[in-house]
Amino acid sequence: NIWLGPNEGGNILFSSNAGTNWVTKPSPNVSSVFNIQFPNANTGYISGGNAFQGIGEMSKTTNGGNNWTALSLPSPLNSSQINGMSFINANTGWIGSSGGGLRVTTNGGSSWITQTTTSPYIISIGMVDVSRGFVLGDGLYSTTNSGVSWVKNTNPYLSSVQFWIEMFVMSKDIVYLCG
């Protein structure tokens, strides 16, 4: 399955045949979609927003993307672009914003718990499992305790690149950074 999010809000595109045909799915998001994730066949999340207009958005589906419901985000996430999102199952996931807000939910987005890094912004989040994961911001941060604490990697090579723009987490031992 392939999902494409719009750059300026509106409908999401879906293909079940490797892009040969596309179906339009309505979305409540009014701004750009930066993340689409389906932890299972029915439950999915989209997130994004617009940093310049002070918009943070997130929506959820429980019927395979046929209908989406906007989730209520706490401040500052509701007013800063959601750049990072990583769900390990239908209920547990992390989101982070251009304003540095980092939150975790264990109930599918009904409520959010604050977590803290020293980064002033979040670019990407990649969780390996419920305990281990990574956050990319002004550096690479890792956790081994579900995000209760995040430790900044002090490798000199990581700090020699002024701005990393993307992260792909393959496992607890393999992380790709682009910048």
Short mmCIF file of N, CA and C in Angstrom, two decimals:
data_model
loop_
_atom_site.label_atom_id
_atom_site.label_comp_id
_atom_site.label_asym_id
_atom_site.label_seq_id
_atom_site.Cartn_x
_atom_site.Cartn_y
_atom_site.Cartn_z
N ASN A 1 0.83 -1.19 0.00
CA ASN A 1 0.00 0.00 0.00
C ASN A 1 0.87 1.25 0.00
N ILE A 2 0.49 2.23 -0.77
CA ILE A 2 1.22 3.50 -0.85
C ILE A 2 0.25 4.62 -0.48
N TRP A 3 0.70 5.51 0.39
CA TRP A 3 -0.08 6.69 0.79
C TRP A 3 0.74 7.93 0.45
N LEU A 4 0.10 8.95 -0.11
CA LEU A 4 0.75 10.22 -0.40
C LEU A 4 -0.01 11.34 0.30
N GLY A 5 0.72 12.19 1.02
CA GLY A 5 0.10 13.32 1.70
C GLY A 5 0.28 14.60 0.91
N PRO A 6 -0.68 15.49 0.97
CA PRO A 6 -0.60 16.73 0.21
C PRO A 6 0.36 17.74 0.83
N ASN A 7 0.80 18.67 0.01
CA ASN A 7 1.69 19.72 0.48
C ASN A 7 0.92 20.90 1.07
N GLU A 8 -0.30 21.11 0.69
CA GLU A 8 -1.08 22.25 1.18
C GLU A 8 -2.46 21.84 1.68
N GLY A 9 -2.56 20.70 2.34
CA GLY A 9 -3.84 20.24 2.86
C GLY A 9 -4.70 19.61 1.78
N GLY A 10 -5.82 19.09 2.20
CA GLY A 10 -6.74 18.47 1.26
C GLY A 10 -6.73 16.97 1.36
N ASN A 11 -6.93 16.33 0.23
CA ASN A 11 -7.08 14.89 0.19
C ASN A 11 -5.74 14.16 0.22
N ILE A 12 -5.81 12.91 0.70
CA ILE A 12 -4.67 12.01 0.69
C ILE A 12 -4.89 11.04 -0.47
N LEU A 13 -3.82 10.63 -1.12
CA LEU A 13 -3.93 9.66 -2.20
C LEU A 13 -3.48 8.30 -1.71
N PHE A 14 -4.19 7.25 -2.17
CA PHE A 14 -3.91 5.88 -1.75
C PHE A 14 -3.87 4.97 -2.96
N SER A 15 -2.88 4.08 -2.98
CA SER A 15 -2.78 3.07 -4.03
C SER A 15 -2.56 1.71 -3.38
N SER A 16 -3.32 0.73 -3.82
CA SER A 16 -3.15 -0.63 -3.32
C SER A 16 -2.46 -1.52 -4.36
N ASN A 17 -2.04 -0.92 -5.48
CA ASN A 17 -1.40 -1.72 -6.54
C ASN A 17 -0.12 -1.07 -7.05
N ALA A 18 0.72 -0.66 -6.12
CA ALA A 18 2.05 -0.11 -6.43
C ALA A 18 2.01 1.15 -7.29
N GLY A 19 0.91 1.91 -7.20
CA GLY A 19 0.84 3.19 -7.89
C GLY A 19 0.20 3.16 -9.27
N THR A 20 -0.29 2.01 -9.70
CA THR A 20 -0.96 1.95 -11.00
C THR A 20 -2.26 2.76 -10.97
N ASN A 21 -3.02 2.62 -9.89
CA ASN A 21 -4.26 3.37 -9.72
C ASN A 21 -4.24 4.06 -8.37
N TRP A 22 -4.90 5.21 -8.30
CA TRP A 22 -4.95 6.00 -7.07
C TRP A 22 -6.38 6.31 -6.69
N VAL A 23 -6.65 6.30 -5.38
CA VAL A 23 -7.96 6.65 -4.84
C VAL A 23 -7.76 7.85 -3.93
N THR A 24 -8.65 8.81 -4.01
CA THR A 24 -8.59 10.00 -3.15
C THR A 24 -9.33 9.74 -1.85
N LYS A 25 -8.66 10.03 -0.73
CA LYS A 25 -9.26 9.88 0.60
C LYS A 25 -9.29 11.27 1.25
N PRO A 26 -10.43 11.67 1.81
CA PRO A 26 -10.51 12.98 2.45
C PRO A 26 -9.70 13.04 3.74
N SER A 27 -9.14 14.21 4.02
CA SER A 27 -8.35 14.43 5.23
C SER A 27 -8.81 15.71 5.91
N PRO A 28 -8.88 15.71 7.24
CA PRO A 28 -9.23 16.96 7.94
C PRO A 28 -8.05 17.93 8.05
N ASN A 29 -6.85 17.50 7.67
CA ASN A 29 -5.69 18.37 7.77
C ASN A 29 -5.78 19.49 6.75
N VAL A 30 -5.51 20.72 7.18
CA VAL A 30 -5.57 21.88 6.29
C VAL A 30 -4.19 22.29 5.80
N SER A 31 -3.15 21.73 6.37
CA SER A 31 -1.78 22.07 5.99
C SER A 31 -1.06 20.84 5.45
N SER A 32 0.23 20.98 5.25
CA SER A 32 1.04 19.91 4.67
C SER A 32 1.09 18.69 5.57
N VAL A 33 1.13 17.51 4.93
CA VAL A 33 1.29 16.24 5.64
C VAL A 33 2.74 15.82 5.48
N PHE A 34 3.43 15.63 6.60
CA PHE A 34 4.84 15.23 6.57
C PHE A 34 5.06 13.78 6.98
N ASN A 35 4.07 13.19 7.66
CA ASN A 35 4.22 11.82 8.14
C ASN A 35 2.93 11.05 7.92
N ILE A 36 3.05 9.84 7.42
CA ILE A 36 1.93 8.91 7.31
C ILE A 36 2.43 7.58 7.83
N GLN A 37 1.71 7.01 8.78
CA GLN A 37 2.13 5.73 9.32
C GLN A 37 0.92 4.88 9.69
N PHE A 38 0.96 3.61 9.29
CA PHE A 38 -0.06 2.64 9.64
C PHE A 38 0.59 1.52 10.45
N PRO A 39 0.40 1.52 11.78
CA PRO A 39 0.97 0.44 12.58
C PRO A 39 0.28 -0.91 12.35
N ASN A 40 -0.94 -0.88 11.80
CA ASN A 40 -1.61 -2.11 11.38
C ASN A 40 -2.52 -1.76 10.20
N ALA A 41 -3.26 -2.72 9.70
CA ALA A 41 -4.05 -2.52 8.49
C ALA A 41 -5.17 -1.50 8.67
N ASN A 42 -5.69 -1.34 9.87
CA ASN A 42 -6.83 -0.44 10.10
C ASN A 42 -6.46 0.90 10.69
N THR A 43 -5.51 0.92 11.61
CA THR A 43 -5.17 2.14 12.34
C THR A 43 -4.01 2.86 11.67
N GLY A 44 -4.23 4.14 11.38
CA GLY A 44 -3.19 4.95 10.76
C GLY A 44 -3.19 6.35 11.31
N TYR A 45 -2.06 7.04 11.15
CA TYR A 45 -1.89 8.41 11.63
C TYR A 45 -1.25 9.24 10.54
N ILE A 46 -1.69 10.50 10.42
CA ILE A 46 -1.01 11.48 9.58
C ILE A 46 -0.71 12.69 10.45
N SER A 47 0.41 13.34 10.17
CA SER A 47 0.75 14.54 10.94
C SER A 47 1.50 15.51 10.05
N GLY A 48 1.52 16.76 10.48
CA GLY A 48 2.20 17.80 9.73
C GLY A 48 1.84 19.16 10.26
N GLY A 49 1.59 20.09 9.35
CA GLY A 49 1.26 21.45 9.75
C GLY A 49 2.00 22.46 8.91
N ASN A 50 2.18 23.64 9.48
CA ASN A 50 2.89 24.72 8.81
C ASN A 50 3.60 25.55 9.86
N ALA A 51 4.92 25.48 9.88
CA ALA A 51 5.71 26.18 10.89
C ALA A 51 5.56 27.70 10.77
N PHE A 52 5.42 28.21 9.56
CA PHE A 52 5.33 29.65 9.36
C PHE A 52 3.97 30.22 9.77
N GLN A 53 2.94 29.40 9.72
CA GLN A 53 1.60 29.84 10.11
C GLN A 53 1.22 29.39 11.52
N GLY A 54 2.12 28.70 12.21
CA GLY A 54 1.85 28.26 13.57
C GLY A 54 0.78 27.19 13.66
N ILE A 55 0.86 26.19 12.76
CA ILE A 55 -0.13 25.12 12.73
C ILE A 55 0.55 23.77 12.94
N GLY A 56 0.05 23.02 13.90
CA GLY A 56 0.44 21.63 14.11
C GLY A 56 -0.81 20.78 14.02
N GLU A 57 -0.76 19.72 13.21
CA GLU A 57 -1.95 18.91 12.97
C GLU A 57 -1.63 17.42 13.03
N MET A 58 -2.65 16.66 13.44
CA MET A 58 -2.54 15.21 13.43
C MET A 58 -3.93 14.62 13.32
N SER A 59 -4.06 13.56 12.53
CA SER A 59 -5.34 12.88 12.36
C SER A 59 -5.13 11.38 12.45
N LYS A 60 -6.24 10.68 12.72
CA LYS A 60 -6.19 9.23 12.93
C LYS A 60 -7.33 8.56 12.17
N THR A 61 -7.05 7.36 11.66
CA THR A 61 -8.09 6.52 11.06
C THR A 61 -8.11 5.19 11.79
N THR A 62 -9.28 4.60 11.90
CA THR A 62 -9.40 3.25 12.47
C THR A 62 -10.09 2.31 11.49
N ASN A 63 -10.26 2.77 10.25
CA ASN A 63 -10.90 1.92 9.24
C ASN A 63 -10.09 1.90 7.94
N GLY A 64 -8.78 1.81 8.08
CA GLY A 64 -7.92 1.66 6.91
C GLY A 64 -7.78 2.89 6.04
N GLY A 65 -8.10 4.07 6.56
CA GLY A 65 -7.93 5.31 5.83
C GLY A 65 -9.16 5.81 5.12
N ASN A 66 -10.29 5.13 5.29
CA ASN A 66 -11.52 5.60 4.64
C ASN A 66 -12.03 6.88 5.27
N ASN A 67 -11.88 7.01 6.59
CA ASN A 67 -12.28 8.23 7.30
C ASN A 67 -11.18 8.61 8.28
N TRP A 68 -10.95 9.91 8.41
CA TRP A 68 -9.92 10.44 9.30
C TRP A 68 -10.56 11.40 10.30
N THR A 69 -10.08 11.36 11.54
CA THR A 69 -10.56 12.25 12.59
C THR A 69 -9.38 13.05 13.11
N ALA A 70 -9.53 14.36 13.20
CA ALA A 70 -8.47 15.22 13.74
C ALA A 70 -8.29 14.93 15.22
N LEU A 71 -7.03 14.83 15.65
CA LEU A 71 -6.71 14.64 17.06
C LEU A 71 -6.40 15.98 17.71
N SER A 72 -6.75 16.11 18.95
CA SER A 72 -6.45 17.33 19.71
C SER A 72 -5.01 17.24 20.21
N LEU A 73 -4.20 18.23 19.85
CA LEU A 73 -2.80 18.25 20.27
C LEU A 73 -2.60 19.30 21.35
N PRO A 74 -1.78 18.98 22.36
CA PRO A 74 -1.49 19.96 23.41
C PRO A 74 -0.50 21.02 22.90
N SER A 75 -0.46 22.15 23.57
CA SER A 75 0.51 23.19 23.28
C SER A 75 1.88 22.69 23.72
N PRO A 76 2.95 22.93 23.00
CA PRO A 76 3.10 23.75 21.81
C PRO A 76 2.90 22.99 20.50
N LEU A 77 2.53 21.71 20.59
CA LEU A 77 2.41 20.91 19.36
C LEU A 77 1.30 21.40 18.44
N ASN A 78 0.24 21.98 19.00
CA ASN A 78 -0.87 22.45 18.18
C ASN A 78 -0.53 23.73 17.42
N SER A 79 0.60 24.33 17.73
CA SER A 79 0.98 25.57 17.05
C SER A 79 2.38 25.50 16.43
N SER A 80 2.91 24.30 16.29
CA SER A 80 4.18 24.13 15.58
C SER A 80 4.12 22.85 14.76
N GLN A 81 4.69 22.91 13.61
CA GLN A 81 4.65 21.84 12.62
C GLN A 81 5.13 20.51 13.21
N ILE A 82 4.36 19.44 13.02
CA ILE A 82 4.75 18.12 13.49
C ILE A 82 5.68 17.50 12.44
N ASN A 83 6.96 17.44 12.77
CA ASN A 83 7.96 16.93 11.83
C ASN A 83 8.22 15.44 12.00
N GLY A 84 8.14 14.95 13.23
CA GLY A 84 8.49 13.57 13.50
C GLY A 84 7.34 12.80 14.11
N MET A 85 7.22 11.53 13.71
CA MET A 85 6.18 10.67 14.26
C MET A 85 6.65 9.23 14.14
N SER A 86 6.45 8.45 15.21
CA SER A 86 6.80 7.04 15.17
C SER A 86 5.87 6.27 16.10
N PHE A 87 5.05 5.40 15.51
CA PHE A 87 4.15 4.54 16.28
C PHE A 87 4.66 3.11 16.23
N ILE A 88 4.73 2.46 17.39
CA ILE A 88 5.19 1.07 17.44
C ILE A 88 4.02 0.09 17.43
N ASN A 89 2.82 0.60 17.71
CA ASN A 89 1.59 -0.18 17.60
C ASN A 89 0.43 0.80 17.45
N ALA A 90 -0.79 0.32 17.47
CA ALA A 90 -1.95 1.19 17.23
C ALA A 90 -2.15 2.24 18.31
N ASN A 91 -1.61 2.02 19.50
CA ASN A 91 -1.84 2.95 20.61
C ASN A 91 -0.63 3.75 21.06
N THR A 92 0.57 3.22 20.88
CA THR A 92 1.77 3.84 21.44
C THR A 92 2.61 4.48 20.34
N GLY A 93 2.81 5.81 20.48
CA GLY A 93 3.60 6.52 19.49
C GLY A 93 4.15 7.83 20.03
N TRP A 94 5.16 8.34 19.35
CA TRP A 94 5.84 9.58 19.71
C TRP A 94 5.67 10.58 18.57
N ILE A 95 5.52 11.86 18.91
CA ILE A 95 5.51 12.93 17.92
C ILE A 95 6.41 14.06 18.41
N GLY A 96 7.00 14.78 17.46
CA GLY A 96 7.86 15.90 17.80
C GLY A 96 7.66 17.02 16.80
N SER A 97 7.93 18.24 17.24
CA SER A 97 7.59 19.40 16.40
C SER A 97 8.77 20.31 16.13
N SER A 98 8.54 21.23 15.20
CA SER A 98 9.53 22.24 14.85
C SER A 98 9.81 23.15 16.03
N GLY A 99 8.89 23.23 16.98
CA GLY A 99 9.08 24.04 18.18
C GLY A 99 9.75 23.29 19.31
N GLY A 100 10.16 22.03 19.08
CA GLY A 100 10.87 21.26 20.08
C GLY A 100 10.00 20.42 20.98
N GLY A 101 8.69 20.51 20.83
CA GLY A 101 7.82 19.69 21.67
C GLY A 101 7.95 18.22 21.33
N LEU A 102 8.06 17.38 22.34
CA LEU A 102 8.16 15.94 22.18
C LEU A 102 7.14 15.30 23.11
N ARG A 103 6.25 14.47 22.56
CA ARG A 103 5.20 13.84 23.36
C ARG A 103 5.08 12.37 22.99
N VAL A 104 4.55 11.59 23.94
CA VAL A 104 4.25 10.18 23.70
C VAL A 104 2.80 9.93 24.10
N THR A 105 2.14 9.05 23.36
CA THR A 105 0.79 8.62 23.71
C THR A 105 0.80 7.10 23.88
N THR A 106 0.00 6.61 24.80
CA THR A 106 -0.17 5.17 24.97
C THR A 106 -1.63 4.78 24.78
N ASN A 107 -2.45 5.74 24.33
CA ASN A 107 -3.87 5.47 24.13
C ASN A 107 -4.36 6.00 22.78
N GLY A 108 -3.53 5.88 21.78
CA GLY A 108 -3.94 6.23 20.42
C GLY A 108 -4.17 7.70 20.17
N GLY A 109 -3.53 8.56 20.95
CA GLY A 109 -3.64 10.00 20.72
C GLY A 109 -4.72 10.68 21.54
N SER A 110 -5.38 9.97 22.43
CA SER A 110 -6.39 10.60 23.29
C SER A 110 -5.75 11.55 24.29
N SER A 111 -4.54 11.19 24.75
CA SER A 111 -3.80 12.07 25.65
C SER A 111 -2.31 11.92 25.35
N TRP A 112 -1.54 12.93 25.77
CA TRP A 112 -0.11 12.99 25.45
C TRP A 112 0.70 13.28 26.70
N ILE A 113 1.84 12.62 26.85
CA ILE A 113 2.75 12.81 27.97
C ILE A 113 3.99 13.52 27.45
N THR A 114 4.41 14.58 28.14
CA THR A 114 5.58 15.35 27.74
C THR A 114 6.86 14.57 28.00
N GLN A 115 7.76 14.60 27.02
CA GLN A 115 9.11 14.09 27.18
C GLN A 115 10.06 15.22 26.82
N THR A 116 11.31 15.11 27.25
CA THR A 116 12.23 16.23 27.10
C THR A 116 13.56 15.82 26.49
N THR A 117 13.98 16.60 25.49
CA THR A 117 15.36 16.57 25.00
C THR A 117 15.87 18.00 25.13
N THR A 118 17.13 18.19 24.90
CA THR A 118 17.66 19.56 24.93
C THR A 118 17.58 20.22 23.56
N SER A 119 17.08 19.50 22.56
CA SER A 119 16.99 20.05 21.21
C SER A 119 15.88 21.10 21.13
N PRO A 120 16.14 22.24 20.48
CA PRO A 120 15.11 23.26 20.32
C PRO A 120 14.08 22.91 19.23
N TYR A 121 14.33 21.85 18.47
CA TYR A 121 13.41 21.42 17.42
C TYR A 121 13.58 19.92 17.20
N ILE A 122 12.54 19.29 16.66
CA ILE A 122 12.57 17.87 16.32
C ILE A 122 12.39 17.75 14.82
N ILE A 123 13.26 16.98 14.17
CA ILE A 123 13.17 16.75 12.73
C ILE A 123 12.53 15.39 12.45
N SER A 124 12.95 14.38 13.19
CA SER A 124 12.49 13.02 12.91
C SER A 124 12.54 12.19 14.18
N ILE A 125 11.67 11.19 14.25
CA ILE A 125 11.64 10.24 15.36
C ILE A 125 11.59 8.84 14.78
N GLY A 126 12.37 7.93 15.33
CA GLY A 126 12.33 6.53 14.92
C GLY A 126 12.47 5.64 16.13
N MET A 127 11.37 4.98 16.49
CA MET A 127 11.40 4.06 17.62
C MET A 127 11.59 2.64 17.09
N VAL A 128 12.47 1.89 17.76
CA VAL A 128 12.73 0.50 17.40
C VAL A 128 11.70 -0.40 18.06
N ASP A 129 11.41 -0.12 19.31
CA ASP A 129 10.40 -0.84 20.08
C ASP A 129 9.92 0.09 21.19
N VAL A 130 9.19 -0.43 22.15
CA VAL A 130 8.62 0.43 23.18
C VAL A 130 9.69 1.09 24.06
N SER A 131 10.88 0.52 24.12
CA SER A 131 11.93 1.06 24.98
C SER A 131 12.98 1.87 24.24
N ARG A 132 13.37 1.41 23.05
CA ARG A 132 14.52 1.99 22.35
C ARG A 132 14.11 2.78 21.12
N GLY A 133 14.79 3.94 20.97
CA GLY A 133 14.50 4.75 19.80
C GLY A 133 15.43 5.93 19.69
N PHE A 134 15.19 6.75 18.64
CA PHE A 134 16.05 7.87 18.31
C PHE A 134 15.22 9.10 17.96
N VAL A 135 15.76 10.25 18.30
CA VAL A 135 15.19 11.55 17.91
C VAL A 135 16.30 12.32 17.22
N LEU A 136 15.97 12.92 16.08
CA LEU A 136 16.90 13.79 15.36
C LEU A 136 16.43 15.21 15.54
N GLY A 137 17.31 16.06 16.03
CA GLY A 137 17.02 17.48 16.22
C GLY A 137 18.29 18.24 15.96
N ASP A 138 18.80 18.93 16.98
CA ASP A 138 20.08 19.60 16.83
C ASP A 138 21.23 18.62 17.00
N GLY A 139 20.91 17.35 17.04
CA GLY A 139 21.84 16.24 17.15
C GLY A 139 21.03 14.96 17.16
N LEU A 140 21.71 13.86 17.38
CA LEU A 140 21.04 12.57 17.45
C LEU A 140 20.91 12.17 18.92
N TYR A 141 19.68 11.93 19.34
CA TYR A 141 19.38 11.54 20.72
C TYR A 141 18.88 10.10 20.71
N SER A 142 19.16 9.38 21.79
CA SER A 142 18.67 8.01 21.90
C SER A 142 18.07 7.78 23.29
N THR A 143 17.19 6.79 23.33
CA THR A 143 16.58 6.39 24.60
C THR A 143 16.58 4.87 24.69
N THR A 144 16.69 4.37 25.89
CA THR A 144 16.56 2.94 26.16
C THR A 144 15.49 2.70 27.22
N ASN A 145 14.77 3.78 27.59
CA ASN A 145 13.76 3.67 28.65
C ASN A 145 12.44 4.33 28.23
N SER A 146 12.04 4.11 27.00
CA SER A 146 10.76 4.60 26.47
C SER A 146 10.67 6.12 26.41
N GLY A 147 11.80 6.80 26.40
CA GLY A 147 11.79 8.25 26.30
C GLY A 147 11.73 8.98 27.62
N VAL A 148 11.82 8.25 28.72
CA VAL A 148 11.88 8.93 30.02
C VAL A 148 13.09 9.85 30.04
N SER A 149 14.19 9.40 29.44
CA SER A 149 15.36 10.26 29.26
C SER A 149 15.92 10.03 27.86
N TRP A 150 16.44 11.11 27.30
CA TRP A 150 17.05 11.08 25.97
C TRP A 150 18.49 11.55 26.12
N VAL A 151 19.43 10.81 25.54
CA VAL A 151 20.86 11.12 25.65
C VAL A 151 21.37 11.56 24.28
N LYS A 152 22.03 12.73 24.25
CA LYS A 152 22.57 13.24 23.00
C LYS A 152 23.88 12.54 22.67
N ASN A 153 23.99 12.06 21.43
CA ASN A 153 25.20 11.40 20.97
C ASN A 153 26.29 12.46 20.82
N THR A 154 27.48 12.21 21.35
CA THR A 154 28.56 13.19 21.32
C THR A 154 29.65 12.85 20.30
N ASN A 155 29.37 11.94 19.38
CA ASN A 155 30.33 11.61 18.34
C ASN A 155 30.70 12.88 17.58
N PRO A 156 32.01 13.20 17.43
CA PRO A 156 32.41 14.44 16.76
C PRO A 156 31.94 14.54 15.31
N TYR A 157 31.81 13.41 14.62
CA TYR A 157 31.35 13.46 13.24
C TYR A 157 29.91 13.96 13.18
N LEU A 158 29.08 13.50 14.09
CA LEU A 158 27.68 13.94 14.09
C LEU A 158 27.57 15.44 14.28
N SER A 159 28.39 16.00 15.14
CA SER A 159 28.33 17.44 15.40
C SER A 159 29.04 18.26 14.31
N SER A 160 29.81 17.60 13.43
CA SER A 160 30.50 18.34 12.37
C SER A 160 29.56 18.72 11.22
N VAL A 161 28.42 18.04 11.12
CA VAL A 161 27.43 18.40 10.10
C VAL A 161 26.49 19.42 10.72
N GLN A 162 26.34 20.56 10.07
CA GLN A 162 25.59 21.66 10.65
C GLN A 162 24.11 21.34 10.82
N PHE A 163 23.52 20.62 9.85
CA PHE A 163 22.08 20.39 9.93
C PHE A 163 21.71 19.08 9.24
N TRP A 164 21.36 18.08 10.01
CA TRP A 164 20.85 16.83 9.45
C TRP A 164 19.40 17.06 9.04
N ILE A 165 18.98 16.46 7.92
CA ILE A 165 17.62 16.72 7.45
C ILE A 165 16.70 15.50 7.48
N GLU A 166 17.25 14.30 7.64
CA GLU A 166 16.40 13.11 7.65
C GLU A 166 17.09 11.98 8.39
N MET A 167 16.28 11.09 8.95
CA MET A 167 16.80 9.94 9.68
C MET A 167 15.96 8.72 9.32
N PHE A 168 16.64 7.59 9.12
CA PHE A 168 15.98 6.31 8.89
C PHE A 168 16.52 5.33 9.92
N VAL A 169 15.66 4.82 10.78
CA VAL A 169 16.06 3.88 11.82
C VAL A 169 15.71 2.48 11.35
N MET A 170 16.73 1.67 11.15
CA MET A 170 16.53 0.30 10.69
C MET A 170 16.48 -0.68 11.86
N SER A 171 17.26 -0.42 12.90
CA SER A 171 17.32 -1.26 14.09
C SER A 171 17.98 -0.45 15.19
N LYS A 172 18.16 -1.05 16.35
CA LYS A 172 18.82 -0.34 17.45
C LYS A 172 20.29 -0.06 17.13
N ASP A 173 20.84 -0.76 16.14
CA ASP A 173 22.25 -0.63 15.79
C ASP A 173 22.50 0.06 14.46
N ILE A 174 21.44 0.27 13.65
CA ILE A 174 21.63 0.86 12.33
C ILE A 174 20.68 2.05 12.16
N VAL A 175 21.29 3.24 12.04
CA VAL A 175 20.55 4.47 11.84
C VAL A 175 21.24 5.23 10.71
N TYR A 176 20.46 5.63 9.70
CA TYR A 176 21.00 6.41 8.59
C TYR A 176 20.58 7.87 8.78
N LEU A 177 21.56 8.79 8.65
CA LEU A 177 21.29 10.22 8.70
C LEU A 177 21.65 10.82 7.36
N CYS A 178 20.82 11.76 6.91
CA CYS A 178 21.10 12.49 5.67
C CYS A 178 21.21 13.96 6.00
N GLY A 179 22.17 14.64 5.38
CA GLY A 179 22.29 16.05 5.68
C GLY A 179 23.21 16.77 4.75
#
